Short mmCIF file of C-alpha atoms and ligand atoms in Angstrom, two decimals:
data_model
loop_
_atom_site.label_atom_id
_atom_site.label_comp_id
_atom_site.label_asym_id
_atom_site.label_seq_id
_atom_site.Cartn_x
_atom_site.Cartn_y
_atom_site.Cartn_z
CA UNK D 27 0.01 -0.13 -0.12
CA UNK D 28 1.55 3.03 -0.93
CA UNK D 29 0.88 6.20 1.45
CA UNK D 30 3.16 8.55 0.07
CA UNK D 31 1.08 10.53 -2.15
CA UNK D 32 -1.83 11.04 0.53
CA UNK D 33 -3.57 14.65 0.49
CA UNK D 34 -1.86 17.17 2.71
CA UNK D 35 -5.45 18.42 3.62
CA UNK D 36 -9.04 16.99 4.25
CA UNK D 37 -12.11 18.72 4.34
CA UNK D 38 -14.66 17.21 6.68
CA UNK D 39 -18.33 17.96 6.48
CA UNK D 40 -19.67 17.17 9.95
CA UNK D 41 -22.94 15.15 9.68
CA UNK D 42 -23.76 14.32 13.26
CA UNK D 43 -26.88 17.01 13.80
CA UNK D 44 -28.39 15.35 10.72
CA UNK D 45 -27.47 12.09 9.76
CA UNK D 46 -26.35 11.43 13.32
CA UNK D 47 -29.60 12.38 14.95
CA UNK D 48 -32.06 11.40 12.56
CA UNK D 49 -32.08 7.98 13.54
CA UNK D 50 -32.50 8.38 17.22
CA UNK D 51 -36.05 7.48 18.41
CA UNK D 52 -35.83 9.49 21.47
CA UNK D 53 -36.87 13.59 20.44
CA UNK D 54 -33.86 15.42 20.72
CA UNK D 55 -34.88 19.21 21.55
CA UNK D 56 -33.82 21.67 19.06
CA UNK D 57 -32.34 23.47 21.76
CA UNK D 58 -29.66 20.47 22.00
CA UNK D 59 -29.37 20.18 18.19
CA UNK D 60 -28.17 24.18 18.40
CA UNK D 61 -25.90 23.53 21.11
CA UNK D 62 -24.51 20.70 19.00
CA UNK D 63 -23.85 22.82 16.09
CA UNK D 64 -22.23 25.59 18.58
CA UNK D 65 -19.93 23.02 19.76
CA UNK D 66 -18.95 21.49 16.27
CA UNK D 67 -18.10 24.87 15.30
CA UNK D 68 -16.20 25.73 18.11
CA UNK D 69 -14.36 22.91 17.39
CA UNK D 70 -13.34 24.28 13.97
CA UNK D 71 -15.55 22.38 11.59
CA UNK D 72 -16.24 24.13 8.64
CA UNK D 73 -19.01 22.34 6.98
CA UNK D 74 -21.88 21.26 9.15
CA UNK D 75 -24.74 19.37 7.54
CA UNK D 76 -27.29 20.83 10.07
CA UNK D 77 -30.71 18.99 9.22
CA UNK D 78 -33.14 17.94 6.74
CA UNK D 79 -36.35 19.47 5.13
CA UNK D 80 -38.14 16.27 4.63
CA UNK D 81 -41.36 15.06 5.58
CA UNK D 82 -41.97 14.67 9.33
CA UNK D 83 -44.31 11.85 8.72
CA UNK D 84 -41.47 9.99 7.32
CA UNK D 85 -38.57 11.27 9.79
CA UNK D 86 -40.07 12.86 12.66
CA UNK D 87 -36.89 13.74 14.40
CA UNK D 88 -36.02 16.53 11.81
CA UNK D 89 -39.71 17.90 11.95
CA UNK D 90 -38.00 21.32 13.91
CA UNK D 91 -35.62 21.68 10.75
CA UNK D 92 -36.91 25.53 10.61
CA UNK D 93 -36.73 25.78 14.13
CA UNK D 94 -32.82 24.53 14.24
CA UNK D 95 -31.70 26.46 11.47
CA UNK D 96 -33.31 29.85 12.60
CA UNK D 97 -31.54 28.92 16.33
CA UNK D 98 -28.31 28.26 15.12
CA UNK D 99 -25.43 31.13 15.24
CA UNK D 100 -23.98 31.26 12.01
CA UNK D 101 -19.82 31.64 12.05
CA UNK D 102 -18.22 33.45 8.93
CA UNK D 103 -16.37 30.82 7.25
CA UNK D 104 -18.32 27.99 8.12
CA UNK D 105 -20.98 26.44 5.50
CA UNK D 106 -24.31 25.23 6.51
CA UNK D 107 -26.02 22.47 4.43
CA UNK D 108 -29.68 21.08 4.54
CA UNK D 109 -30.90 17.79 2.78
CA UNK D 110 -34.04 18.97 0.61
CA UNK D 111 -35.60 15.88 -1.25
CA UNK D 112 -38.07 17.86 -3.14
CA UNK D 113 -39.15 21.57 -4.26
CA UNK D 114 -41.32 21.61 -1.34
CA UNK D 115 -38.39 21.18 1.17
CA UNK D 116 -36.26 23.35 -0.86
CA UNK D 117 -39.04 25.95 -0.56
CA UNK D 118 -39.06 25.67 3.07
CA UNK D 119 -35.26 25.68 3.72
CA UNK D 120 -34.71 28.63 1.54
CA UNK D 121 -35.52 31.48 4.05
CA UNK D 122 -32.92 29.96 5.93
CA UNK D 123 -30.14 30.74 3.37
CA UNK D 124 -28.06 27.35 3.41
CA UNK D 125 -25.05 27.73 1.95
CA UNK D 126 -25.72 24.20 0.18
CA UNK D 127 -28.49 21.85 -0.03
CA UNK D 128 -28.09 17.96 -0.78
CA UNK D 129 -30.23 16.38 -3.12
CA UNK D 130 -30.23 12.34 -2.24
CA UNK D 131 -30.69 9.58 -4.66
CA UNK D 132 -29.88 5.79 -4.37
CA UNK D 133 -27.73 3.60 -6.63
CA UNK D 134 -30.27 1.08 -5.67
CA UNK D 135 -33.97 0.96 -7.06
CA UNK D 136 -35.25 -0.88 -3.72
CA UNK D 137 -33.48 1.54 -1.29
CA UNK D 138 -34.82 4.47 -3.49
CA UNK D 139 -38.32 3.29 -3.12
CA UNK D 140 -37.83 2.74 0.53
CA UNK D 141 -36.23 6.22 1.40
CA UNK D 142 -38.03 8.35 -0.90
CA UNK D 143 -40.98 6.53 -1.92
CA UNK D 144 -40.03 6.75 -5.84
CA UNK D 145 -37.72 5.14 -8.37
CA UNK D 146 -34.27 6.24 -9.25
CA UNK D 147 -35.52 8.23 -12.61
CA UNK D 148 -38.35 9.91 -10.66
CA UNK D 149 -35.83 10.88 -8.07
CA UNK D 150 -33.83 12.52 -10.76
CA UNK D 151 -36.72 14.16 -12.21
CA UNK D 152 -38.15 15.22 -8.87
CA UNK D 153 -34.46 16.50 -7.82
CA UNK D 154 -33.91 18.67 -11.17
CA UNK D 155 -36.13 21.69 -10.36
CA UNK D 156 -34.68 21.64 -7.04
CA UNK D 157 -31.15 21.87 -8.23
CA UNK D 158 -32.15 24.47 -10.73
CA UNK D 159 -33.72 26.53 -8.27
CA UNK D 160 -31.12 26.26 -6.08
CA UNK D 161 -28.23 27.28 -8.31
CA UNK D 162 -30.41 30.25 -9.61
CA UNK D 163 -30.38 31.62 -6.18
CA UNK D 164 -26.72 30.83 -5.93
CA UNK D 165 -26.73 27.85 -3.53
CA UNK D 166 -24.22 25.43 -4.11
CA UNK D 167 -25.76 21.83 -4.55
CA UNK D 168 -24.36 18.45 -3.55
CA UNK D 169 -25.47 15.30 -3.95
CA UNK D 170 -25.33 11.81 -2.19
CA UNK D 171 -25.78 8.41 -3.83
CA UNK D 172 -26.88 5.91 -1.13
CA UNK D 173 -26.07 2.19 -1.39
CA UNK D 174 -22.97 2.78 -3.54
CA UNK D 175 -21.58 -0.55 -2.36
CA UNK D 176 -24.58 -2.36 -0.83
CA UNK D 177 -28.01 -2.17 -0.42
CA UNK D 178 -30.15 -3.66 2.50
CA UNK D 179 -32.61 -4.89 -0.04
CA UNK D 180 -30.65 -5.87 -3.04
CA UNK D 181 -27.24 -6.51 -1.67
CA UNK D 182 -24.04 -6.04 -3.66
CA UNK D 183 -24.24 -2.63 -6.13
CA UNK D 184 -22.35 -3.17 -9.20
CA UNK D 185 -19.86 -0.06 -9.88
CA UNK D 186 -21.97 0.53 -13.06
CA UNK D 187 -25.11 1.28 -11.14
CA UNK D 188 -23.02 3.91 -9.02
CA UNK D 189 -21.62 5.31 -12.29
CA UNK D 190 -25.02 5.42 -13.97
CA UNK D 191 -26.21 7.24 -11.12
CA UNK D 192 -23.80 9.68 -10.90
CA UNK D 193 -24.01 10.79 -14.81
CA UNK D 194 -27.91 11.34 -13.97
CA UNK D 195 -26.42 13.79 -11.10
CA UNK D 196 -24.12 15.47 -13.01
CA UNK D 197 -26.47 15.50 -15.76
CA UNK D 198 -29.07 17.88 -13.75
CA UNK D 199 -26.56 20.04 -12.28
CA UNK D 200 -25.27 18.60 -9.23
CA UNK D 201 -21.95 19.96 -8.52
CA UNK D 202 -20.33 17.94 -5.64
CA UNK D 203 -21.08 14.09 -5.19
CA UNK D 204 -20.94 12.09 -1.98
CA UNK D 205 -20.44 7.85 -2.54
CA UNK D 206 -22.16 6.99 0.43
CA UNK D 207 -21.90 3.26 2.09
CA UNK D 208 -25.20 3.68 3.55
CA UNK D 209 -25.03 0.21 5.71
CA UNK D 210 -21.39 0.15 5.94
CA UNK D 211 -20.57 -3.14 4.12
CA UNK D 212 -18.30 -2.13 1.98
CA UNK D 213 -14.45 -2.87 2.29
CA UNK D 214 -11.74 -0.91 0.65
CA UNK D 215 -11.51 -2.38 -2.97
CA UNK D 216 -15.13 -2.16 -3.54
CA UNK D 217 -15.20 1.45 -2.22
CA UNK D 218 -12.34 2.19 -4.40
CA UNK D 219 -14.49 0.61 -7.66
CA UNK D 220 -17.34 2.84 -6.71
CA UNK D 221 -15.22 5.99 -6.41
CA UNK D 222 -13.56 4.99 -9.71
CA UNK D 223 -17.23 4.77 -11.49
CA UNK D 224 -18.18 8.01 -9.95
CA UNK D 225 -14.91 9.83 -11.47
CA UNK D 226 -16.43 8.76 -14.84
CA UNK D 227 -18.48 11.87 -14.15
CA UNK D 228 -17.33 13.99 -11.30
CA UNK D 229 -13.81 15.30 -10.82
CA UNK D 230 -11.60 14.48 -8.10
CA UNK D 231 -12.29 17.72 -6.16
CA UNK D 232 -16.08 17.28 -6.42
CA UNK D 233 -16.17 13.70 -4.90
CA UNK D 234 -16.52 12.83 -1.39
CA UNK D 235 -17.01 9.58 0.57
CA UNK D 236 -19.62 9.02 3.31
CA UNK D 237 -18.91 5.63 5.07
CA UNK D 238 -21.08 4.14 7.91
CA UNK D 239 -19.37 2.04 10.02
CA UNK D 240 -21.46 -0.95 10.54
CA UNK D 241 -19.03 -3.78 9.82
CA UNK D 242 -15.76 -1.76 11.24
CA UNK D 243 -14.71 -0.60 7.80
CA UNK D 244 -15.10 3.07 7.72
CA UNK D 245 -11.66 4.28 8.37
CA UNK D 246 -10.03 1.58 6.12
CA UNK D 247 -12.76 2.84 3.44
CA UNK D 248 -11.51 5.97 4.06
CA UNK D 249 -7.85 5.26 3.89
CA UNK D 250 -8.38 3.55 0.41
CA UNK D 251 -10.31 6.73 -0.69
CA UNK D 252 -7.46 8.66 0.25
CA UNK D 253 -4.80 6.77 -1.86
CA UNK D 254 -7.15 7.70 -5.12
CA UNK D 255 -6.71 11.21 -4.47
CA UNK D 256 -10.34 12.02 -2.47
CA UNK D 257 -9.77 14.64 0.30
CA UNK D 258 -13.64 15.21 1.16
CA UNK D 259 -15.40 13.24 3.78
CA UNK D 260 -18.57 13.02 5.80
CA UNK D 261 -18.11 12.01 9.38
CA UNK D 262 -20.30 12.14 12.37
CA UNK D 263 -19.56 13.28 15.93
CA UNK D 264 -19.19 10.77 18.49
CA UNK D 265 -20.11 8.19 15.46
CA UNK D 266 -23.84 8.69 15.48
CA UNK D 267 -25.94 7.97 12.66
CA UNK D 268 -27.78 5.72 10.46
CA UNK D 269 -30.76 5.74 7.78
CA UNK D 270 -34.45 4.82 9.51
CA UNK D 271 -34.75 3.44 6.12
CA UNK D 272 -31.90 1.21 5.86
CA UNK D 273 -32.20 -1.88 8.17
CA UNK D 274 -29.21 -2.61 10.19
CA UNK D 275 -27.16 0.53 9.29
CA UNK D 276 -25.04 1.97 12.29
CA UNK D 277 -23.57 4.98 12.63
CA UNK D 278 -21.03 7.13 10.25
CA UNK D 279 -17.36 7.10 11.04
CA UNK D 280 -16.82 8.78 14.21
CA UNK D 281 -15.26 12.57 13.48
CA UNK D 282 -13.00 11.92 16.29
CA UNK D 283 -11.50 8.79 15.03
CA UNK D 284 -11.25 10.74 11.45
CA UNK D 285 -9.44 13.17 12.87
CA UNK D 286 -7.03 11.16 15.01
CA UNK D 287 -6.05 9.42 12.03
CA UNK D 288 -5.73 12.22 9.74
CA UNK D 289 -3.43 14.45 12.02
CA UNK D 290 -1.72 11.07 13.14
CA UNK D 291 -0.51 11.06 9.43
CA UNK D 292 0.19 14.86 9.00
CA UNK D 293 -2.77 15.44 7.16
CA UNK D 294 -4.48 18.99 8.29
CA UNK D 295 -8.13 19.31 9.10
CA UNK D 296 -8.46 22.55 11.04
CA UNK D 297 -10.22 20.58 13.66
CA UNK D 298 -9.23 21.11 17.47
CA UNK D 299 -9.71 17.34 18.51
CA UNK D 300 -9.91 18.37 22.13
CA UNK D 301 -13.04 20.42 21.73
CA UNK D 302 -14.42 17.89 19.04
CA UNK D 303 -14.46 15.20 21.80
CA UNK D 304 -16.23 17.70 24.23
CA UNK D 305 -18.78 18.08 21.65
CA UNK D 306 -19.31 14.37 21.35
CA UNK D 307 -18.99 14.08 25.22
CA UNK D 308 -22.20 16.67 25.33
CA UNK D 309 -24.10 14.50 22.66
CA UNK D 310 -23.33 11.30 24.22
CA UNK D 311 -24.42 12.60 27.47
CA UNK D 312 -27.72 13.94 26.07
CA UNK D 313 -28.49 10.43 24.37
CA UNK D 314 -27.45 8.89 27.67
CA UNK D 315 -24.83 6.72 26.07
CA UNK D 316 -21.37 6.11 25.33
CA UNK D 317 -19.59 7.62 22.74
CA UNK D 318 -19.33 5.37 19.67
CA UNK D 319 -15.81 6.76 18.97
CA UNK D 320 -12.67 4.87 19.95
CA UNK D 321 -10.44 7.56 19.64
CA UNK D 322 -12.82 9.91 21.63
CA UNK D 323 -13.42 7.45 24.21
CA UNK D 324 -9.77 6.35 24.67
CA UNK D 325 -8.78 10.40 24.97
CA UNK D 326 -11.63 11.25 27.19
CA UNK D 327 -10.71 8.43 29.75
CA UNK D 328 -7.08 9.81 29.35
CA UNK D 329 -8.20 13.00 30.56
CA UNK D 330 -9.71 11.58 33.41
CA UNK D 331 -6.34 10.31 34.35
P1 LIG J 22 -44.02 11.17 -0.27
O1 LIG J 22 -45.09 10.82 1.02
O2 LIG J 22 -44.02 10.10 -1.52
O3 LIG J 22 -44.41 12.76 -0.45
O4 LIG J 22 -42.96 11.18 0.14
P2 LIG J 22 -45.56 13.52 -1.02
O5 LIG J 22 -45.18 14.64 -1.85
O6 LIG J 22 -46.77 12.52 -1.44
O7 LIG J 22 -46.24 14.45 0.23
C1 LIG J 22 -46.60 13.18 1.41
C2 LIG J 22 -46.83 14.62 2.39
O8 LIG J 22 -45.66 14.64 3.15
C3 LIG J 22 -47.58 15.51 2.16
O9 LIG J 22 -48.32 15.87 3.45
C4 LIG J 22 -46.51 16.43 1.83
O10 LIG J 22 -47.04 17.70 2.11
C5 LIG J 22 -45.44 16.04 2.99
P3 LIG J 22 -49.99 15.60 3.48
O11 LIG J 22 -50.74 16.30 2.54
O12 LIG J 22 -49.98 14.30 3.66
O13 LIG J 22 -49.74 16.43 4.91
N1 LIG J 22 -44.17 16.47 2.32
C6 LIG J 22 -43.33 17.26 2.90
N2 LIG J 22 -43.40 18.00 4.22
C7 LIG J 22 -42.18 18.74 4.73
N3 LIG J 22 -41.08 18.53 4.04
C8 LIG J 22 -41.19 17.99 2.79
C9 LIG J 22 -41.99 17.11 2.12
N4 LIG J 22 -42.69 16.47 1.13
C10 LIG J 22 -43.54 16.01 1.27
N5 LIG J 22 -39.91 18.30 2.04
C11 LIG J 22 -40.68 12.35 0.68
C12 LIG J 22 -41.55 11.57 -0.36
C13 LIG J 22 -39.28 12.36 -0.15
C14 LIG J 22 -41.26 13.51 1.36
C15 LIG J 22 -40.37 11.44 1.60
O14 LIG J 22 -40.18 9.96 1.60
C16 LIG J 22 -39.41 11.58 2.61
O15 LIG J 22 -39.28 12.94 3.17
N6 LIG J 22 -38.17 11.04 2.70
C17 LIG J 22 -37.21 11.53 3.41
C18 LIG J 22 -36.27 10.11 3.97
C19 LIG J 22 -35.00 10.53 4.47
O16 LIG J 22 -34.96 11.68 5.37
N7 LIG J 22 -34.08 9.77 4.81
C20 LIG J 22 -33.05 9.71 5.47
C21 LIG J 22 -32.00 11.16 4.80
S1 LIG J 22 -31.19 10.31 3.56
C22 LIG J 22 -29.68 9.75 4.39
O17 LIG J 22 -29.64 9.46 5.25
C23 LIG J 22 -28.73 8.75 3.27
C24 LIG J 22 -27.41 9.89 3.42
O18 LIG J 22 -26.90 9.57 4.75
C25 LIG J 22 -26.30 9.13 2.63
C26 LIG J 22 -26.03 7.70 3.21
O19 LIG J 22 -25.55 7.27 4.10
O20 LIG J 22 -26.52 6.74 2.27
C27 LIG J 22 -27.41 11.27 2.90
MG1 LIG J 23 -25.55 8.54 5.92
#
């Protein structure tokens, strides 16, 4: 494994407030979500996925999207993104001036139906006017491709299907694309194949990795992506996360673990690991749960002496 030509800097999108909390059964008050965002930006995160403007019937935890967006204190230099699955979501998000919106599709038909109640083709038709409206308003558009390696309903997903979806997303004007291993089944070579399939349509600088850690492969998958030159990743503080429509999926790769790995290899993130650990502890305490971050746990215990 050649580790000599890795990127010198990595940009992390913190998805804890959104992906992290959307899967929580217990209601998390807007005030807690707002404080989490404040703590994450204080720790140096420059990209925060704050919430989703989705149907509250589908994801009740995100029903307070407007309240959360209205409640955060925005810091210059930090970019705030939100998920918008349709025009209704985009119009609801728009007054809050997100820096970026995310449209989310799936490489698998079955997951597309389960998660957003339509086929892949229909989802692209639905996203097209959202992307056009966002770009006309000067809002950056990111896309997410779920089940880019495996699907809870269809099993393994071939790279050709990822390439096909990436082409459709590019075709409607999506500017940056996330390759998501929604259920964390991917292993490094499979993840590299999914990324290479995406690179047929998107520039290396416009591709990110979004790895759930269900099978403990997320850091390895990240390293495999770094080897291809990918330098944008999503991560979730305390390893929170999961998708309510992806059975068996657990949290995203923990931001603390990612930062520990990257800093250990001399790769810059601009993040203060100590403050990040505090943010992880804050939300884990609220959820009455131990952090899922191994580095977070180890460093927190070390602090206690
Ligand atoms: P639908 O039921 O087909 O939509 O859902 P509809 O257009 O028929 O509307 C049904 C009802 O929902 C109507 O209300 C609409 O007004 C309302 P009613 O008339 O019955 O009272 N509605 C909305 N309300 C608020 N905001 C909206 C909205 N749209 C419709 N935007 C829909 C289709 C896409 C809306 C639904 O399936 C949905 O909201 N799905 C979201 C699922 C979701 O959020 N999943 C998790 C995020 S994706 C993820 O985690 C993966 C990712 O992390 C990457 C990875 O790991 O793979 C990104
Ligand atoms: Mg996810």
